[in-house]
Structures are given as structure tokens and as C-alpha cells.
Coordinates of C-alpha atoms in Angstrom, one line a residue:
M287 CA 0.0 0.0 0.0
A288 CA 2.8 2.3 0.8
L289 CA 4.5 1.4 -2.4
A290 CA 1.3 2.2 -4.4
L291 CA 1.0 5.7 -2.7
R292 CA 4.7 6.4 -3.4
V293 CA 4.3 5.5 -7.0
S294 CA 1.3 7.6 -7.5
Y295 CA 3.0 10.5 -5.8
I296 CA 6.0 10.3 -8.1
A297 CA 3.9 10.0 -11.2
H298 CA 1.8 13.0 -10.1
N299 CA 4.9 15.1 -9.5
N300 CA 6.6 14.2 -12.7
G301 CA 3.4 14.5 -14.8
N302 CA 3.8 11.1 -16.3
F303 CA 0.1 10.3 -16.3
G304 CA 0.4 7.9 -19.3
R305 CA 2.5 5.4 -17.4
W306 CA 0.0 5.0 -14.6
S307 CA -1.8 2.0 -16.1
Q308 CA 1.4 0.1 -16.6
E309 CA 2.6 0.8 -13.1
R310 CA -0.8 -0.2 -11.7
R311 CA -0.6 -3.5 -13.5
R312 CA 2.9 -4.2 -12.2
L313 CA 1.7 -3.3 -8.7
L314 CA -1.2 -5.6 -8.8
R315 CA 0.9 -8.5 -10.1
S316 CA 3.5 -8.0 -7.3
C317 CA 0.7 -7.8 -4.7
C318 CA -0.9 -11.1 -5.9
R319 CA 2.5 -12.8 -5.9
S320 CA 3.2 -11.7 -2.4
R321 CA -0.2 -12.9 -1.2
L322 CA 0.3 -16.3 -2.9
Q323 CA 3.7 -16.7 -1.3
G324 CA 2.2 -15.8 2.1
R325 CA -0.5 -18.3 1.8
Q326 CA 2.0 -21.1 0.8
T327 CA 4.2 -20.3 3.8
V328 CA 1.2 -20.3 6.0
N329 CA 0.1 -23.7 4.6
Y330 CA 3.7 -25.0 5.0
S331 CA 3.8 -23.8 8.6
T332 CA 0.4 -25.3 9.5
Q333 CA 1.5 -28.6 7.9
E334 CA 4.7 -28.6 9.9
Q335 CA 2.7 -27.8 13.1
E336 CA 0.3 -30.6 12.4
S337 CA 3.1 -33.1 11.7
T338 CA 4.9 -32.0 14.9
S339 CA 1.6 -32.3 16.9
T340 CA 0.9 -35.7 15.5
A341 CA 4.4 -36.7 16.2
S342 CA 4.1 -35.5 19.7
K343 CA 0.7 -37.3 20.0
T344 CA 2.2 -40.6 18.9
P345 CA 3.1 -42.7 22.0
P346 CA 6.8 -43.1 22.8
Q347 CA 6.3 -46.8 23.2
I348 CA 6.5 -47.7 19.6
K349 CA 10.1 -48.8 19.9
R350 CA 9.3 -50.7 23.0
N351 CA 6.4 -52.5 21.4
V352 CA 8.5 -53.3 18.3
A353 CA 11.2 -54.7 20.6
S354 CA 8.7 -56.8 22.5
E355 CA 7.3 -58.1 19.3
I356 CA 10.8 -59.0 18.1
T357 CA 11.5 -60.9 21.3
S358 CA 8.1 -62.6 21.2
V359 CA 8.8 -63.7 17.6
G360 CA 12.1 -65.1 18.9
K361 CA 10.3 -67.0 21.7
V362 CA 7.8 -68.4 19.3
I363 CA 10.6 -69.5 16.9
Y364 CA 12.5 -71.1 19.9
E365 CA 9.4 -72.9 21.2
A366 CA 8.5 -74.2 17.7
G367 CA 11.9 -75.7 17.3
W368 CA 13.1 -73.4 14.5
D369 CA 16.1 -74.9 12.7
A370 CA 18.4 -73.7 9.9
K371 CA 16.6 -75.8 7.2
N372 CA 13.2 -74.4 8.0
S373 CA 14.5 -70.8 8.1
K374 CA 16.1 -71.2 4.7
S375 CA 12.9 -72.7 3.3
R376 CA 10.7 -69.9 4.8
S377 CA 13.1 -67.0 4.1
P378 CA 11.4 -65.9 0.8
Q379 CA 8.1 -65.7 2.5
T380 CA 9.4 -63.5 5.2
K381 CA 11.0 -61.2 2.6
N382 CA 7.6 -60.8 1.0
G383 CA 6.2 -59.9 4.4
T384 CA 3.6 -62.8 4.7
S385 CA 4.9 -65.3 7.3
G386 CA 6.5 -62.6 9.4
E387 CA 3.3 -60.7 9.8
I388 CA 1.4 -63.9 10.7
I389 CA 3.9 -64.7 13.4
I390 CA 3.7 -61.2 14.9
R391 CA 0.0 -61.3 14.9
T392 CA -0.2 -64.7 16.6
A393 CA 2.4 -63.6 19.1
S394 CA 0.8 -60.3 20.0
S395 CA -2.8 -60.5 18.9
P396 CA -4.8 -57.7 20.6
S397 CA -8.1 -59.6 20.2
N398 CA -7.1 -62.3 22.8
E399 CA -5.8 -59.8 25.3
P400 CA -8.0 -58.3 28.0
P401 CA -8.9 -54.6 27.9
N402 CA -6.5 -53.8 30.8
A403 CA -3.6 -55.4 29.0
N404 CA -2.5 -52.1 27.4
K405 CA -2.6 -50.3 30.7
D406 CA -0.4 -53.0 32.2
K407 CA 2.0 -52.7 29.3
D408 CA 2.2 -49.0 29.7
Q409 CA 3.0 -49.4 33.4
E410 CA 5.8 -51.9 32.7
P411 CA 9.3 -50.5 33.0
H412 CA 11.1 -49.8 29.7
K413 CA 13.8 -52.4 28.9
S414 CA 16.7 -51.6 26.7
K415 CA 17.8 -53.9 23.9
S416 CA 20.8 -55.2 25.9
E417 CA 18.5 -56.2 28.8
Q418 CA 16.1 -58.0 26.5
M419 CA 19.0 -59.9 24.9
R420 CA 20.3 -60.8 28.3
D421 CA 16.9 -62.1 29.4
N422 CA 16.5 -64.2 26.3
M423 CA 20.0 -65.6 26.7
Q424 CA 19.3 -66.5 30.3
E425 CA 16.0 -68.2 29.4
Y426 CA 17.7 -70.2 26.7
I427 CA 20.6 -71.3 29.0
F428 CA 18.2 -72.3 31.8
T429 CA 16.0 -74.3 29.4
R430 CA 18.9 -76.2 28.0
Y431 CA 20.2 -76.9 31.5
F432 CA 16.9 -78.2 32.8
N433 CA 16.6 -80.5 29.8
Y434 CA 20.1 -81.8 30.4
V435 CA 19.4 -82.5 34.0
K436 CA 16.1 -84.2 33.2
N437 CA 17.9 -86.6 30.8
Y438 CA 21.0 -86.9 32.9
D439 CA 20.2 -90.4 34.0
K440 CA 20.1 -91.5 30.4
V441 CA 23.5 -90.0 29.8
L442 CA 25.0 -91.8 32.8
E443 CA 23.4 -95.0 31.8
K444 CA 25.0 -94.8 28.4
N445 CA 28.4 -93.9 29.7
F446 CA 28.4 -95.8 33.0
P447 CA 26.0 -98.8 32.7
K448 CA 27.3 -100.7 35.8
A449 CA 27.2 -97.6 38.0
M450 CA 23.7 -96.8 36.9
Q451 CA 22.7 -100.5 37.6
L452 CA 23.9 -100.2 41.1
Y453 CA 22.2 -96.8 41.5
R454 CA 18.9 -98.2 40.4
A455 CA 19.2 -101.3 42.7
F456 CA 20.0 -99.0 45.6
F457 CA 17.0 -96.7 44.8
E458 CA 14.6 -99.6 44.5
G459 CA 15.9 -101.1 47.7
V460 CA 15.4 -97.8 49.5
K461 CA 11.8 -97.7 48.3
D462 CA 11.1 -101.2 49.5
F463 CA 12.8 -100.6 52.8
F464 CA 10.8 -97.5 53.6
A465 CA 7.6 -99.2 52.5
D466 CA 8.3 -102.0 55.0
M467 CA 9.2 -99.5 57.6
K468 CA 5.9 -97.8 57.2
R469 CA 4.2 -101.1 57.6
F470 CA 6.3 -101.9 60.7
L471 CA 5.2 -98.6 62.3
K472 CA 1.6 -99.4 61.6
I473 CA 2.0 -103.0 63.0
S474 CA 3.7 -101.6 66.1
R475 CA 0.8 -99.3 66.7
I476 CA -1.7 -102.1 66.4
A477 CA 0.4 -104.4 68.7
N478 CA 0.6 -101.6 71.3
D479 CA -3.1 -100.5 71.1
A480 CA -4.9 -103.8 70.6
P481 CA -6.2 -105.5 73.7
Q482 CA -4.7 -108.8 72.6
G483 CA -1.3 -107.2 71.9
I484 CA 1.0 -109.2 69.6
R485 CA -1.5 -112.0 69.4
A486 CA -3.7 -109.8 67.2
L487 CA -1.2 -109.9 64.4
N488 CA -1.1 -112.5 61.6
R489 CA 1.9 -114.6 60.6
Q490 CA 3.3 -112.1 58.0
E491 CA 2.9 -109.2 60.3
L492 CA 4.7 -111.0 63.1
E493 CA 7.5 -111.9 60.7
L494 CA 7.9 -108.3 59.7
Y495 CA 7.6 -107.2 63.3
M496 CA 10.5 -109.5 64.3
Q497 CA 12.8 -108.8 61.3
M498 CA 12.4 -105.1 60.6
P499 CA 14.2 -103.8 63.8
R500 CA 17.2 -105.8 62.9
D501 CA 17.2 -104.6 59.3
M502 CA 16.8 -101.0 60.4
M503 CA 19.9 -101.3 62.7
K504 CA 21.9 -103.0 59.9
V505 CA 21.1 -100.6 57.1
A506 CA 21.3 -97.4 59.1
P507 CA 25.0 -96.8 58.6
A508 CA 24.7 -97.4 54.9
L509 CA 21.9 -94.9 54.5
I510 CA 23.6 -92.3 56.7
G511 CA 27.0 -92.7 55.0
C512 CA 25.6 -92.5 51.4
S513 CA 23.7 -89.3 52.3
L514 CA 26.7 -87.4 53.5
P515 CA 28.0 -84.7 51.0
M516 CA 31.6 -85.9 50.4
V517 CA 31.8 -89.2 52.2
G518 CA 28.9 -90.6 50.2
Y519 CA 31.0 -90.8 46.9
A520 CA 33.4 -93.2 48.6
F521 CA 30.9 -95.0 50.9
F522 CA 28.5 -95.9 48.1
P523 CA 30.8 -98.3 46.2
L524 CA 31.9 -99.8 49.6
V525 CA 28.3 -100.6 50.5
F526 CA 27.8 -102.5 47.3
W527 CA 31.2 -104.2 47.5
Y528 CA 30.1 -105.8 50.8
P529 CA 26.3 -106.0 50.5
R530 CA 26.0 -108.9 53.0
I531 CA 27.5 -106.7 55.7
F532 CA 25.9 -103.3 55.0
L533 CA 22.6 -104.1 53.3
T534 CA 19.5 -106.2 53.8
N535 CA 17.4 -108.4 51.5
H536 CA 15.6 -105.2 50.3
F537 CA 18.8 -104.4 48.3
W538 CA 19.8 -107.9 47.2
T539 CA 19.2 -109.5 43.9
A540 CA 17.6 -113.0 43.7
T541 CA 21.1 -114.6 43.3
Q542 CA 22.4 -112.7 46.3
R543 CA 19.4 -113.7 48.5
A544 CA 19.9 -117.4 47.8
E545 CA 23.7 -117.1 48.3
F546 CA 23.5 -115.2 51.6
Q547 CA 20.7 -117.3 52.9
S548 CA 22.8 -120.4 52.4
Y549 CA 25.7 -118.7 54.1
Y550 CA 23.6 -117.7 57.2
T551 CA 22.0 -121.2 57.3
K552 CA 25.4 -122.9 57.4
C553 CA 26.7 -120.5 60.1
R554 CA 23.6 -121.3 62.3
L555 CA 23.7 -125.1 61.7
Q556 CA 27.3 -125.3 62.7
C557 CA 26.3 -124.3 66.3
N558 CA 23.9 -127.3 66.6
K559 CA 26.7 -129.6 67.8
S560 CA 27.8 -127.2 70.5
V561 CA 24.2 -126.9 71.8
L562 CA 23.9 -130.7 71.9
R563 CA 27.2 -130.9 73.8
C564 CA 25.9 -128.4 76.4
L565 CA 22.7 -130.4 76.9
Q566 CA 24.7 -133.6 77.4
A567 CA 27.1 -131.9 79.8
K568 CA 24.2 -130.9 82.2
L569 CA 22.4 -134.2 82.1
K570 CA 23.9 -135.4 85.4
N571 CA 22.5 -132.4 87.2
V572 CA 18.9 -133.6 86.6
E573 CA 19.3 -137.2 87.8
G574 CA 16.7 -136.6 90.5
H575 CA 14.0 -135.5 88.0
H576 CA 11.2 -137.9 87.3
K577 CA 11.7 -137.4 83.5
Y578 CA 15.4 -138.0 83.6
A579 CA 15.3 -141.4 81.9
E580 CA 13.1 -140.2 79.1
F581 CA 15.3 -137.2 78.5
E582 CA 18.4 -139.4 78.5
S583 CA 16.8 -141.6 75.9
I584 CA 16.1 -138.5 73.7
L585 CA 19.7 -137.4 73.8
G586 CA 20.8 -140.9 73.0
Q587 CA 18.6 -140.9 69.9
L588 CA 20.1 -137.6 68.7
G589 CA 23.6 -139.1 69.2
S590 CA 22.7 -142.2 67.2
G591 CA 21.4 -140.3 64.2
T592 CA 17.6 -140.3 64.8
H593 CA 15.1 -137.8 66.1
P594 CA 12.5 -138.1 69.0
T595 CA 8.8 -137.9 68.2
P596 CA 6.9 -134.7 69.1
E597 CA 4.9 -136.6 71.8
A598 CA 8.2 -137.6 73.5
L599 CA 9.4 -134.0 73.5
I600 CA 6.1 -132.8 75.0
S601 CA 6.3 -135.4 77.8
V602 CA 9.7 -134.1 79.0
K603 CA 8.8 -130.4 78.8
D604 CA 8.9 -130.0 82.6
I605 CA 12.6 -130.7 82.7
F606 CA 13.2 -127.4 81.0
A607 CA 11.1 -125.4 83.4
E608 CA 13.7 -125.2 86.2
G609 CA 17.2 -126.3 87.0
P610 CA 20.2 -126.2 84.7
Y611 CA 18.0 -126.1 81.5
S612 CA 16.0 -123.1 82.5
L613 CA 16.7 -119.7 80.9
L614 CA 18.3 -118.3 84.1
G615 CA 20.1 -121.6 85.0
M616 CA 22.0 -122.1 81.7
S617 CA 25.6 -121.2 81.5
R618 CA 27.0 -118.3 79.5
K619 CA 28.5 -120.6 77.0
H620 CA 25.2 -122.4 76.5
I621 CA 23.4 -119.0 76.0
K622 CA 26.0 -117.8 73.5
C623 CA 25.6 -121.0 71.4
L624 CA 21.8 -120.6 71.4
V625 CA 22.1 -117.0 70.2
K626 CA 24.3 -118.0 67.3
M627 CA 22.1 -121.0 66.5
H628 CA 19.0 -118.8 66.1
G629 CA 20.9 -116.1 64.1
L630 CA 20.3 -113.3 66.6
P631 CA 22.6 -110.3 66.8
N632 CA 25.2 -110.4 69.5
S633 CA 24.4 -108.0 72.4
L634 CA 24.7 -107.6 76.1
F635 CA 21.1 -108.8 76.9
K636 CA 21.4 -112.2 75.3
R637 CA 18.8 -113.9 77.5
H638 CA 16.3 -111.2 76.8
R639 CA 16.9 -111.6 73.1
L640 CA 16.3 -115.3 73.3
H641 CA 13.1 -114.9 75.3
E642 CA 11.7 -112.4 72.9
H643 CA 12.6 -114.4 69.8
A644 CA 11.1 -117.6 71.3
F645 CA 7.8 -115.9 72.1
L646 CA 7.6 -114.2 68.6
V647 CA 8.1 -117.5 66.8
H648 CA 5.6 -119.2 69.2
Y649 CA 3.0 -116.6 68.3
M650 CA 3.8 -117.2 64.6
D651 CA 3.0 -120.9 65.1
L652 CA -0.3 -120.0 66.8
A653 CA -1.1 -117.7 63.8
I654 CA -0.4 -120.5 61.3
T655 CA -2.8 -122.7 63.2
R656 CA -5.5 -120.0 63.2
E657 CA -5.0 -119.4 59.5
G658 CA -5.7 -123.1 58.6
G659 CA -2.5 -125.0 59.1
V660 CA 0.9 -125.5 57.5
H661 CA -0.5 -126.9 54.3
N662 CA -2.1 -123.6 53.4
L663 CA 1.3 -121.8 53.1
N664 CA 2.7 -121.2 49.7
L665 CA 6.2 -122.4 48.7
A666 CA 8.0 -119.1 49.5
S667 CA 6.4 -119.0 53.0
L668 CA 7.3 -122.7 53.6
R669 CA 10.9 -122.0 52.7
Y670 CA 11.1 -119.0 55.0
C671 CA 9.4 -120.8 57.9
C672 CA 11.8 -123.7 57.7
Y673 CA 14.8 -121.3 57.4
L674 CA 13.6 -119.3 60.5
R675 CA 13.2 -122.5 62.6
G676 CA 16.6 -124.1 61.8
L677 CA 16.0 -126.3 58.7
N678 CA 17.8 -125.8 55.4
P679 CA 15.0 -125.7 52.8
D680 CA 17.3 -126.1 49.8
N681 CA 16.5 -129.2 47.6
L682 CA 13.4 -129.9 49.7
N683 CA 9.9 -130.2 48.1
A684 CA 6.7 -128.8 49.7
E685 CA 5.6 -132.1 51.2
Q686 CA 8.9 -132.6 53.1
M687 CA 8.8 -129.1 54.5
I688 CA 5.1 -129.4 55.5
E689 CA 5.9 -132.7 57.3
W690 CA 8.7 -131.2 59.3
L691 CA 6.8 -128.0 60.1
R692 CA 3.8 -130.0 61.4
K693 CA 6.0 -131.6 64.0
W694 CA 7.4 -128.2 65.0
V695 CA 4.0 -126.6 65.3
K696 CA 2.6 -129.5 67.3
V697 CA 5.3 -129.1 69.9
S698 CA 5.2 -125.3 69.9
T699 CA 1.5 -125.0 70.5
S700 CA 1.6 -127.6 73.3
I701 CA 4.0 -125.8 75.7
Q702 CA 3.6 -122.8 78.0
G703 CA 5.7 -119.8 78.9
E704 CA 7.8 -121.7 81.6
H705 CA 8.9 -124.2 78.9
I706 CA 10.5 -121.5 76.8
T707 CA 13.9 -123.2 76.7
L708 CA 12.4 -126.4 75.2
F709 CA 11.3 -124.2 72.3
L710 CA 14.8 -122.7 72.0
H711 CA 16.2 -126.2 71.7
L712 CA 13.8 -127.5 69.0
P713 CA 16.2 -126.8 66.1
V714 CA 18.5 -129.4 67.6
L715 CA 15.8 -131.8 68.9
L716 CA 14.0 -131.9 65.6
G717 CA 16.6 -131.0 63.0
Y718 CA 20.1 -132.1 64.2
N719 CA 20.2 -135.3 62.2
H720 CA 18.1 -134.1 59.2
P721 CA 19.8 -135.2 56.0
N722 CA 19.6 -131.7 54.4
N723 CA 21.2 -130.1 57.5
W724 CA 23.9 -132.7 57.7
K725 CA 24.8 -132.1 54.0
T726 CA 24.9 -128.4 54.6
I727 CA 27.3 -128.7 57.5
Y728 CA 29.7 -131.3 56.3
C729 CA 29.4 -131.4 52.5
N730 CA 29.1 -127.8 51.3
K731 CA 31.9 -125.3 51.5
T732 CA 31.4 -121.9 52.9
P733 CA 30.8 -119.4 50.1

């Protein structure tokens, strides 16, 4: 406007009125150009402001979401077992943008997320790329480590087959041992709480009730030694090097059970002769007893190679109630031989051990009678009953074992508590001259 007034003033002063139309056209053109340029600059500025405002409005979490999507894609690939061949075969699809988009959508699909998921994501702390890589690496390492530990027994079995065989045998033995220990605790509770006491138990429960305390004392050092941090590595091979000393039948194989049972049977039968000599040595001390002649005849039969009948033994039971053949009247040597003959552990209270053992076996005989008799026992039970009572069951059939056990049960169920020493001498009185026991003592060698 100022320019137009100045031009009009100059033209008026100079008197060049003919040039006014031309100047006016130039002035209009310059004004139009200036207005167009002003509008363009305004449009450019508004566009820049809008772009900056939209940029400011966009959430700053795009990078974080992209990173999380990348890590989620990595997790999906790791869990799906992505390998090099599949990646090569699928690489052209990912270049075209088809398979990559599908994975991202399945990994982070907003349709399956709850409405508050975005708020929780906004509240999560921002993780840098190095932290995400570290987390992924830790997850990968721990996954591989746990898979290795899970399959570690297979690796050991492949590299050390004998060691793993011993380990499995020990593990199975521990399971069987603790199962029997639980049963023993239950049986002990019944024996203590029941009005009848031990008589309320059946034969199998009585056998476990008698044997389990000995097994617990025997296997305790092995379990404690193998559980120690550093000592266990040296103690574990030692335990399996001497399984008869440190372990029980829970840990033995079938071959070891037969071998060790034969060994213990021979050790017990070798004491029969010493017990018979102790009976013969005290015979003169009972000359005044009214059953002296009958008992002398019984000892003569044993010396000649035969056995007395159950009725003859029952008739002389009173001679064991008092005098030199009673539990308190027997000598220390006699007691020691009886302890070895019955396979009891050596302890200070030997007479108490013998008394307890005799009554437990006596209650087993009463339980066998209540359960129907000896002929109702299976073959394994017959063998164990003969072994427990001092007869070697090897190479014997079921009929022979049943016949011998019937004689034992007949004498056992016909005596009372004061005749306990007669019961303790039954392995000699009924089995000293048995052919199977005689072969075991004098024909077989000690393993």
C-alpha cells in the first residue's frame, strides 16, 4: 500500500500520467504474488505444526512394542523348534512380508488380550535392547540346562552302565525298605493299642515285626553314609562291595538272596553240635528229676542219628522249666551258642533276646494254626518258615517241608511260657540229624 502511494505521488509530480496504467498492472501483479507466497508459507507452517503435533501425540512406546514383538517372535521361533533348514525354506516368504506378519499377529494379537492389558504394558518399565537380549539368553541357557538335568540319568546309563545299575538297585531297595518301615510302624501301633497285643497280628505281620528292627539297625550306617555330601561318593561303592554286611534283603538280587541265605544257614547249623554238647554236659545235674530217663533216651537218639517224636518231647517239657536247663540256669557258653544258632545279633542282653525271639516264633505258630495250618502256606512261605526254625529248605519239596513244620507246630502249640527253653532247643531236637542239615554242615563249602 505504501508502495502504491509512493508510485502515485512520483507520477503525479513528474506528470507522467500515461504510465499509470502500466505501473498499476505491475503493482497488482506484485501484490498477488506476495499474497500467494504468504498463503503457501502459512500452509507449510500449518502442515509442519500438524506433523509435529501428530508426532508429539504418537506414543513413545513404539520402539518398546517393536522390541517386545521381536522378542516374542524369537520366543515363538525357539518354542516351535526353529532350525536352519526351515529358516532357509521360509526366508522368501518372510521377505515378501507374509509369514513374518502372521507370526507377529499370533504372538501379540490384541483380540485375545483383556482390555486392561494395554494399561499393564504402559505401566511396565522400559527395557533396553541389551537387557532384552540378556533375558532371552538366560531363558535359553536355563531351558537347555533343565533339559540336560532331566535326561542326565540316560547320559549316565549310556556312559556308566554298571554304576547306573547299582544306583537303580539302591534306589529300588530304599523304596522297598521305607515301604516295609511304614508297615512296621503301623503294625507296632496295632500291637501296642490292641487288647490282645501281639496275638492280634497274623503270621506275615509277626515276621515283619520281628525282622524289621534288625534290618533298620543293619542298614542305618549305609543310608547315613551315602547321604553325606563328600563321604557318600566313597561310601556308596563300599556298600555294594560288601552287600551282605551293610545291606539287607531289600537291596539284594535273587542270586544274592539265595547265596546269603545259604551262608547264614550254614553258620547257624554249625552251632547245633555245640548246643547238643551243652545239653549232654548238664544231664547229670537232673538225675533226680522224674523225667530223667526219658530225656536221656532222647539225647541218645540224637547221638545215634535219629530224632525223637513230638509226643516224646512234649512229655519231657517239665525238665526245661527249672534247674540247669531253664533260661536263668543255663551257663553263659550255652546262652551264647543258642544266640548263634538262632541267628540273633550279639548284644549284652542275650537272655532277653532269646526270650523275645522264642515268644515271637511261638505266636507265629499259633497264627499258622489260626489261618488253617501249615499246608495252606505257599512255597516261599514254607521255605522262610523252615529257614527261620533251623532247617535248610534247599533241595526240599513242599511235602517234606510241610511234614517237618507240622512236628514243630505240634510241639510249639503244646507248651507254655515256663517251657520256653524247650522251644529254643527245638532246632536241635527236631533237625540235628536231618539229611539236608547234615549235608549243609559237612558237604558244602562256605561261600
